[in-house]
């Protein structure tokens, strides 16, 4: 779900081809890296991800084709860095068609797998972490009976709660990060049981 209010920073994806283009592990890695580090060249991105420069360049061009990244100003004419165009995306309109729903399903599965991988990595170091990080991370689970309107209200409240920090600290702007801050990922998974 997209949280950012700036229309250039937040993007509503309704094209199944764009959603499919984003649903690739290397492309998600590149977007995440550009979000954490800001503009990078294909060579810098490749070094950080442990992939070839050609592979990074190919995937950056594919992301650019679908307007996820764009060229950024470089230090000179030889340097060609890339930057994020949007720092959050949503695709709720896409799931209204079979093609869009299929593309969104692939992307959401990939994102869920990545979230579980990030959780497993965090669990390996959590015991040694400062209590404020350790005690406020992990998974919580609550089952409720809600109407569709109540579910929409809860999701809206969660998004509003996070909005303050999304607005104040764009993910790809290092200058907005306070001392002692760390990257935190909120992955919201809402699953609705079939009707009984």
PDB file of C-alpha atoms in Angstrom:
ATOM      1  CA  UNK A   1       0.000   0.000   0.000  1.00  0.00           C
ATOM      2  CA  UNK A   2       1.256   3.400  -0.920  1.00  0.00           C
ATOM      3  CA  UNK A   3       1.578   5.917   1.883  1.00  0.00           C
ATOM      4  CA  UNK A   4       3.284   8.906   0.334  1.00  0.00           C
ATOM      5  CA  UNK A   5       1.136  11.899  -0.604  1.00  0.00           C
ATOM      6  CA  UNK A   6       3.441  13.426  -3.239  1.00  0.00           C
ATOM      7  CA  UNK A   7       2.057  12.072  -6.540  1.00  0.00           C
ATOM      8  CA  UNK A   8       5.559  11.680  -7.953  1.00  0.00           C
ATOM      9  CA  UNK A   9       6.770   9.758  -4.887  1.00  0.00           C
ATOM     10  CA  UNK A  10       3.710   7.506  -4.591  1.00  0.00           C
ATOM     11  CA  UNK A  11       2.606   5.543  -7.610  1.00  0.00           C
ATOM     12  CA  UNK A  12      -0.614   3.726  -8.318  1.00  0.00           C
ATOM     13  CA  UNK A  13       0.188   0.759 -10.526  1.00  0.00           C
ATOM     14  CA  UNK A  14      -2.651  -0.295 -12.776  1.00  0.00           C
ATOM     15  CA  UNK A  15      -0.683  -1.809 -15.669  1.00  0.00           C
ATOM     16  CA  UNK A  16      -0.102  -5.567 -15.237  1.00  0.00           C
ATOM     17  CA  UNK A  17       3.078  -5.292 -17.343  1.00  0.00           C
ATOM     18  CA  UNK A  18       4.563  -2.728 -14.948  1.00  0.00           C
ATOM     19  CA  UNK A  19       3.629  -4.873 -11.954  1.00  0.00           C
ATOM     20  CA  UNK A  20       5.252  -7.904 -13.596  1.00  0.00           C
ATOM     21  CA  UNK A  21       8.347  -5.830 -14.383  1.00  0.00           C
ATOM     22  CA  UNK A  22       8.671  -4.927 -10.713  1.00  0.00           C
ATOM     23  CA  UNK A  23       8.121  -8.537  -9.572  1.00  0.00           C
ATOM     24  CA  UNK A  24      11.713  -9.668  -9.958  1.00  0.00           C
ATOM     25  CA  UNK A  25      14.116 -10.290  -7.059  1.00  0.00           C
ATOM     26  CA  UNK A  26      17.004  -8.291  -8.554  1.00  0.00           C
ATOM     27  CA  UNK A  27      14.718  -5.375  -9.428  1.00  0.00           C
ATOM     28  CA  UNK A  28      13.282  -5.308  -5.922  1.00  0.00           C
ATOM     29  CA  UNK A  29      16.843  -5.438  -4.548  1.00  0.00           C
ATOM     30  CA  UNK A  30      17.843  -2.512  -6.765  1.00  0.00           C
ATOM     31  CA  UNK A  31      14.848  -0.430  -5.697  1.00  0.00           C
ATOM     32  CA  UNK A  32      15.536  -1.205  -2.044  1.00  0.00           C
ATOM     33  CA  UNK A  33      19.200  -0.302  -2.443  1.00  0.00           C
ATOM     34  CA  UNK A  34      18.400   2.998  -4.184  1.00  0.00           C
ATOM     35  CA  UNK A  35      15.953   3.737  -1.380  1.00  0.00           C
ATOM     36  CA  UNK A  36      18.563   3.162   1.324  1.00  0.00           C
ATOM     37  CA  UNK A  37      21.562   4.696  -0.454  1.00  0.00           C
ATOM     38  CA  UNK A  38      20.094   7.286  -2.817  1.00  0.00           C
ATOM     39  CA  UNK A  39      21.345   7.630  -6.405  1.00  0.00           C
ATOM     40  CA  UNK A  40      23.885   5.002  -7.521  1.00  0.00           C
ATOM     41  CA  UNK A  41      25.534   3.978 -10.756  1.00  0.00           C
ATOM     42  CA  UNK A  42      24.974   0.480 -12.120  1.00  0.00           C
ATOM     43  CA  UNK A  43      28.570  -0.358 -11.136  1.00  0.00           C
ATOM     44  CA  UNK A  44      28.053   0.800  -7.530  1.00  0.00           C
ATOM     45  CA  UNK A  45      24.746  -1.046  -7.279  1.00  0.00           C
ATOM     46  CA  UNK A  46      26.293  -4.201  -8.730  1.00  0.00           C
ATOM     47  CA  UNK A  47      29.152  -4.129  -6.191  1.00  0.00           C
ATOM     48  CA  UNK A  48      26.750  -3.707  -3.282  1.00  0.00           C
ATOM     49  CA  UNK A  49      24.443  -6.484  -4.461  1.00  0.00           C
ATOM     50  CA  UNK A  50      27.222  -8.870  -5.505  1.00  0.00           C
ATOM     51  CA  UNK A  51      26.046  -9.113  -9.120  1.00  0.00           C
ATOM     52  CA  UNK A  52      27.636  -8.177 -12.429  1.00  0.00           C
ATOM     53  CA  UNK A  53      27.488  -4.626 -13.679  1.00  0.00           C
ATOM     54  CA  UNK A  54      25.821  -5.852 -16.872  1.00  0.00           C
ATOM     55  CA  UNK A  55      23.059  -7.539 -14.875  1.00  0.00           C
ATOM     56  CA  UNK A  56      22.513  -4.449 -12.718  1.00  0.00           C
ATOM     57  CA  UNK A  57      22.467  -2.234 -15.795  1.00  0.00           C
ATOM     58  CA  UNK A  58      19.950  -4.493 -17.565  1.00  0.00           C
ATOM     59  CA  UNK A  59      17.566  -4.496 -14.618  1.00  0.00           C
ATOM     60  CA  UNK A  60      17.925  -0.748 -14.056  1.00  0.00           C
ATOM     61  CA  UNK A  61      16.987  -0.178 -17.706  1.00  0.00           C
ATOM     62  CA  UNK A  62      13.961  -2.444 -17.283  1.00  0.00           C
ATOM     63  CA  UNK A  63      12.922  -0.505 -14.186  1.00  0.00           C
ATOM     64  CA  UNK A  64      13.382   2.736 -16.128  1.00  0.00           C
ATOM     65  CA  UNK A  65      11.259   1.412 -18.989  1.00  0.00           C
ATOM     66  CA  UNK A  66       8.347   1.183 -16.555  1.00  0.00           C
ATOM     67  CA  UNK A  67       9.189   4.461 -14.760  1.00  0.00           C
ATOM     68  CA  UNK A  68      10.385   2.999 -11.462  1.00  0.00           C
ATOM     69  CA  UNK A  69      13.843   4.596 -11.751  1.00  0.00           C
ATOM     70  CA  UNK A  70      15.315   7.419 -13.794  1.00  0.00           C
ATOM     71  CA  UNK A  71      18.763   8.846 -14.543  1.00  0.00           C
ATOM     72  CA  UNK A  72      20.036  11.180 -11.823  1.00  0.00           C
ATOM     73  CA  UNK A  73      22.553  13.994 -12.181  1.00  0.00           C
ATOM     74  CA  UNK A  74      26.120  12.721 -12.017  1.00  0.00           C
ATOM     75  CA  UNK A  75      29.366  14.331 -10.893  1.00  0.00           C
ATOM     76  CA  UNK A  76      30.522  14.490 -14.505  1.00  0.00           C
ATOM     77  CA  UNK A  77      29.390  13.367 -17.965  1.00  0.00           C
ATOM     78  CA  UNK A  78      30.859   9.897 -17.504  1.00  0.00           C
ATOM     79  CA  UNK A  79      29.014   9.027 -14.293  1.00  0.00           C
ATOM     80  CA  UNK A  80      25.442   7.844 -14.881  1.00  0.00           C
ATOM     81  CA  UNK A  81      23.652   7.272 -11.579  1.00  0.00           C
ATOM     82  CA  UNK A  82      20.062   6.133 -11.210  1.00  0.00           C
ATOM     83  CA  UNK A  83      17.471   7.232  -8.653  1.00  0.00           C
ATOM     84  CA  UNK A  84      14.006   6.125  -7.615  1.00  0.00           C
ATOM     85  CA  UNK A  85      11.052   7.817  -9.250  1.00  0.00           C
ATOM     86  CA  UNK A  86       8.538   6.626  -6.675  1.00  0.00           C
ATOM     87  CA  UNK A  87       9.361   5.352  -3.218  1.00  0.00           C
ATOM     88  CA  UNK A  88       6.080   3.563  -2.642  1.00  0.00           C
ATOM     89  CA  UNK A  89       3.642   1.798  -4.900  1.00  0.00           C
ATOM     90  CA  UNK A  90       0.152   0.407  -4.609  1.00  0.00           C
ATOM     91  CA  UNK A  91      -1.807  -1.742  -7.013  1.00  0.00           C
ATOM     92  CA  UNK A  92      -5.330  -1.961  -5.622  1.00  0.00           C
ATOM     93  CA  UNK A  93      -6.891  -0.867  -8.936  1.00  0.00           C
ATOM     94  CA  UNK A  94      -4.947  -3.518 -10.847  1.00  0.00           C
ATOM     95  CA  UNK A  95      -6.520  -6.376  -8.931  1.00  0.00           C
ATOM     96  CA  UNK A  96      -9.916  -5.568 -10.466  1.00  0.00           C
ATOM     97  CA  UNK A  97      -8.963  -7.426 -13.665  1.00  0.00           C
ATOM     98  CA  UNK A  98      -7.802 -11.047 -14.037  1.00  0.00           C
ATOM     99  CA  UNK A  99      -4.489  -9.962 -15.627  1.00  0.00           C
ATOM    100  CA  UNK A 100      -3.851  -7.346 -12.954  1.00  0.00           C
ATOM    101  CA  UNK A 101      -4.793  -9.727 -10.144  1.00  0.00           C
ATOM    102  CA  UNK A 102      -2.435 -12.396 -11.494  1.00  0.00           C
ATOM    103  CA  UNK A 103       0.441  -9.902 -11.730  1.00  0.00           C
ATOM    104  CA  UNK A 104      -0.291  -8.542  -8.243  1.00  0.00           C
ATOM    105  CA  UNK A 105      -0.422 -12.085  -6.836  1.00  0.00           C
ATOM    106  CA  UNK A 106       3.095 -12.795  -8.136  1.00  0.00           C
ATOM    107  CA  UNK A 107       4.440  -9.515  -6.756  1.00  0.00           C
ATOM    108  CA  UNK A 108       2.765  -9.963  -3.367  1.00  0.00           C
ATOM    109  CA  UNK A 109       4.075 -13.536  -3.030  1.00  0.00           C
ATOM    110  CA  UNK A 110       7.588 -12.336  -3.794  1.00  0.00           C
ATOM    111  CA  UNK A 111       7.284  -9.466  -1.331  1.00  0.00           C
ATOM    112  CA  UNK A 112       5.946 -11.801   1.378  1.00  0.00           C
ATOM    113  CA  UNK A 113       8.869 -14.199   0.826  1.00  0.00           C
ATOM    114  CA  UNK A 114      11.314 -11.293   1.105  1.00  0.00           C
ATOM    115  CA  UNK A 115       9.630 -10.077   4.305  1.00  0.00           C
ATOM    116  CA  UNK A 116       9.945 -13.552   5.836  1.00  0.00           C
ATOM    117  CA  UNK A 117      13.606 -13.680   4.786  1.00  0.00           C
ATOM    118  CA  UNK A 118      14.219 -10.293   6.420  1.00  0.00           C
ATOM    119  CA  UNK A 119      12.484 -11.535   9.582  1.00  0.00           C
ATOM    120  CA  UNK A 120      14.680 -14.657   9.679  1.00  0.00           C
ATOM    121  CA  UNK A 121      17.823 -12.522   9.341  1.00  0.00           C
ATOM    122  CA  UNK A 122      16.600 -10.212  12.107  1.00  0.00           C
ATOM    123  CA  UNK A 123      15.844 -13.177  14.390  1.00  0.00           C
ATOM    124  CA  UNK A 124      19.478 -14.295  14.079  1.00  0.00           C
ATOM    125  CA  UNK A 125      20.699 -11.013  15.568  1.00  0.00           C
ATOM    126  CA  UNK A 126      17.715  -9.947  17.669  1.00  0.00           C
ATOM    127  CA  UNK A 127      18.968 -11.407  20.958  1.00  0.00           C
ATOM    128  CA  UNK A 128      22.029  -9.148  20.900  1.00  0.00           C
ATOM    129  CA  UNK A 129      20.050  -6.050  19.860  1.00  0.00           C
ATOM    130  CA  UNK A 130      19.227  -3.128  22.091  1.00  0.00           C
ATOM    131  CA  UNK A 131      15.945  -3.865  23.931  1.00  0.00           C
ATOM    132  CA  UNK A 132      14.090  -1.014  22.194  1.00  0.00           C
ATOM    133  CA  UNK A 133      14.696  -2.716  18.820  1.00  0.00           C
ATOM    134  CA  UNK A 134      14.270  -6.267  20.116  1.00  0.00           C
ATOM    135  CA  UNK A 135      11.054  -5.607  22.050  1.00  0.00           C
ATOM    136  CA  UNK A 136       9.295  -3.760  19.229  1.00  0.00           C
ATOM    137  CA  UNK A 137       9.913  -6.093  16.315  1.00  0.00           C
ATOM    138  CA  UNK A 138       8.818  -9.490  15.121  1.00  0.00           C
ATOM    139  CA  UNK A 139       5.340 -10.736  14.308  1.00  0.00           C
ATOM    140  CA  UNK A 140       2.086 -10.150  16.100  1.00  0.00           C
ATOM    141  CA  UNK A 141      -1.121 -11.904  15.110  1.00  0.00           C
ATOM    142  CA  UNK A 142      -4.706 -11.007  15.844  1.00  0.00           C
ATOM    143  CA  UNK A 143      -7.826 -12.649  14.448  1.00  0.00           C
ATOM    144  CA  UNK A 144     -11.036 -10.610  14.326  1.00  0.00           C
ATOM    145  CA  UNK A 145     -14.493 -10.686  12.825  1.00  0.00           C
ATOM    146  CA  UNK A 146     -14.912  -7.431  10.920  1.00  0.00           C
ATOM    147  CA  UNK A 147     -17.163  -5.982   8.290  1.00  0.00           C
ATOM    148  CA  UNK A 148     -15.540  -4.773   5.072  1.00  0.00           C
ATOM    149  CA  UNK A 149     -16.001  -1.181   6.220  1.00  0.00           C
ATOM    150  CA  UNK A 150     -14.318  -1.905   9.574  1.00  0.00           C
ATOM    151  CA  UNK A 151     -11.382  -3.555   7.815  1.00  0.00           C
ATOM    152  CA  UNK A 152     -11.017  -0.508   5.564  1.00  0.00           C
ATOM    153  CA  UNK A 153     -11.093   1.738   8.650  1.00  0.00           C
ATOM    154  CA  UNK A 154      -8.324  -0.223  10.400  1.00  0.00           C
ATOM    155  CA  UNK A 155      -6.105  -0.254   7.294  1.00  0.00           C
ATOM    156  CA  UNK A 156      -6.686   3.491   6.893  1.00  0.00           C
ATOM    157  CA  UNK A 157      -5.748   4.132  10.534  1.00  0.00           C
ATOM    158  CA  UNK A 158      -2.531   2.127  10.201  1.00  0.00           C
ATOM    159  CA  UNK A 159      -1.599   4.057   7.055  1.00  0.00           C
ATOM    160  CA  UNK A 160      -2.368   7.388   8.748  1.00  0.00           C
ATOM    161  CA  UNK A 161      -0.215   6.417  11.715  1.00  0.00           C
ATOM    162  CA  UNK A 162       2.762   5.644   9.465  1.00  0.00           C
ATOM    163  CA  UNK A 163       2.155   8.667   7.224  1.00  0.00           C
ATOM    164  CA  UNK A 164       3.911  11.126   9.575  1.00  0.00           C
ATOM    165  CA  UNK A 165       7.263   9.419   9.167  1.00  0.00           C
ATOM    166  CA  UNK A 166       6.763   8.729   5.483  1.00  0.00           C
ATOM    167  CA  UNK A 167       6.196  12.462   4.940  1.00  0.00           C
ATOM    168  CA  UNK A 168       9.021  13.619   7.218  1.00  0.00           C
ATOM    169  CA  UNK A 169      11.614  11.062   6.116  1.00  0.00           C
ATOM    170  CA  UNK A 170      11.469  10.079   2.454  1.00  0.00           C
ATOM    171  CA  UNK A 171      13.159   6.683   2.284  1.00  0.00           C
ATOM    172  CA  UNK A 172      15.749   7.825  -0.261  1.00  0.00           C
ATOM    173  CA  UNK A 173      16.698  11.118   1.455  1.00  0.00           C
ATOM    174  CA  UNK A 174      19.532  10.422   3.892  1.00  0.00           C
ATOM    175  CA  UNK A 175      19.447  13.996   5.206  1.00  0.00           C
ATOM    176  CA  UNK A 176      16.074  13.338   6.897  1.00  0.00           C
ATOM    177  CA  UNK A 177      17.305  10.351   8.911  1.00  0.00           C
ATOM    178  CA  UNK A 178      17.852  11.155  12.602  1.00  0.00           C
ATOM    179  CA  UNK A 179      20.953   9.929  14.397  1.00  0.00           C
ATOM    180  CA  UNK A 180      20.449   6.413  15.708  1.00  0.00           C
ATOM    181  CA  UNK A 181      17.709   5.577  13.231  1.00  0.00           C
ATOM    182  CA  UNK A 182      17.634   2.243  11.436  1.00  0.00           C
ATOM    183  CA  UNK A 183      15.710   1.026   8.418  1.00  0.00           C
ATOM    184  CA  UNK A 184      12.465  -0.572   9.588  1.00  0.00           C
ATOM    185  CA  UNK A 185      10.136  -2.439   7.262  1.00  0.00           C
ATOM    186  CA  UNK A 186       6.433  -2.746   7.980  1.00  0.00           C
ATOM    187  CA  UNK A 187       4.873  -5.512   5.916  1.00  0.00           C
ATOM    188  CA  UNK A 188       1.141  -5.564   6.242  1.00  0.00           C
ATOM    189  CA  UNK A 189      -0.449  -8.883   5.376  1.00  0.00           C
ATOM    190  CA  UNK A 190      -4.208  -8.938   5.596  1.00  0.00           C
ATOM    191  CA  UNK A 191      -5.796 -12.276   4.763  1.00  0.00           C
ATOM    192  CA  UNK A 192      -9.576 -12.666   4.694  1.00  0.00           C
ATOM    193  CA  UNK A 193     -11.008 -16.130   5.384  1.00  0.00           C
ATOM    194  CA  UNK A 194     -13.552 -17.544   2.934  1.00  0.00           C
ATOM    195  CA  UNK A 195     -17.197 -17.049   3.822  1.00  0.00           C
ATOM    196  CA  UNK A 196     -18.618 -19.867   5.921  1.00  0.00           C
TER     197      UNK A 196
END
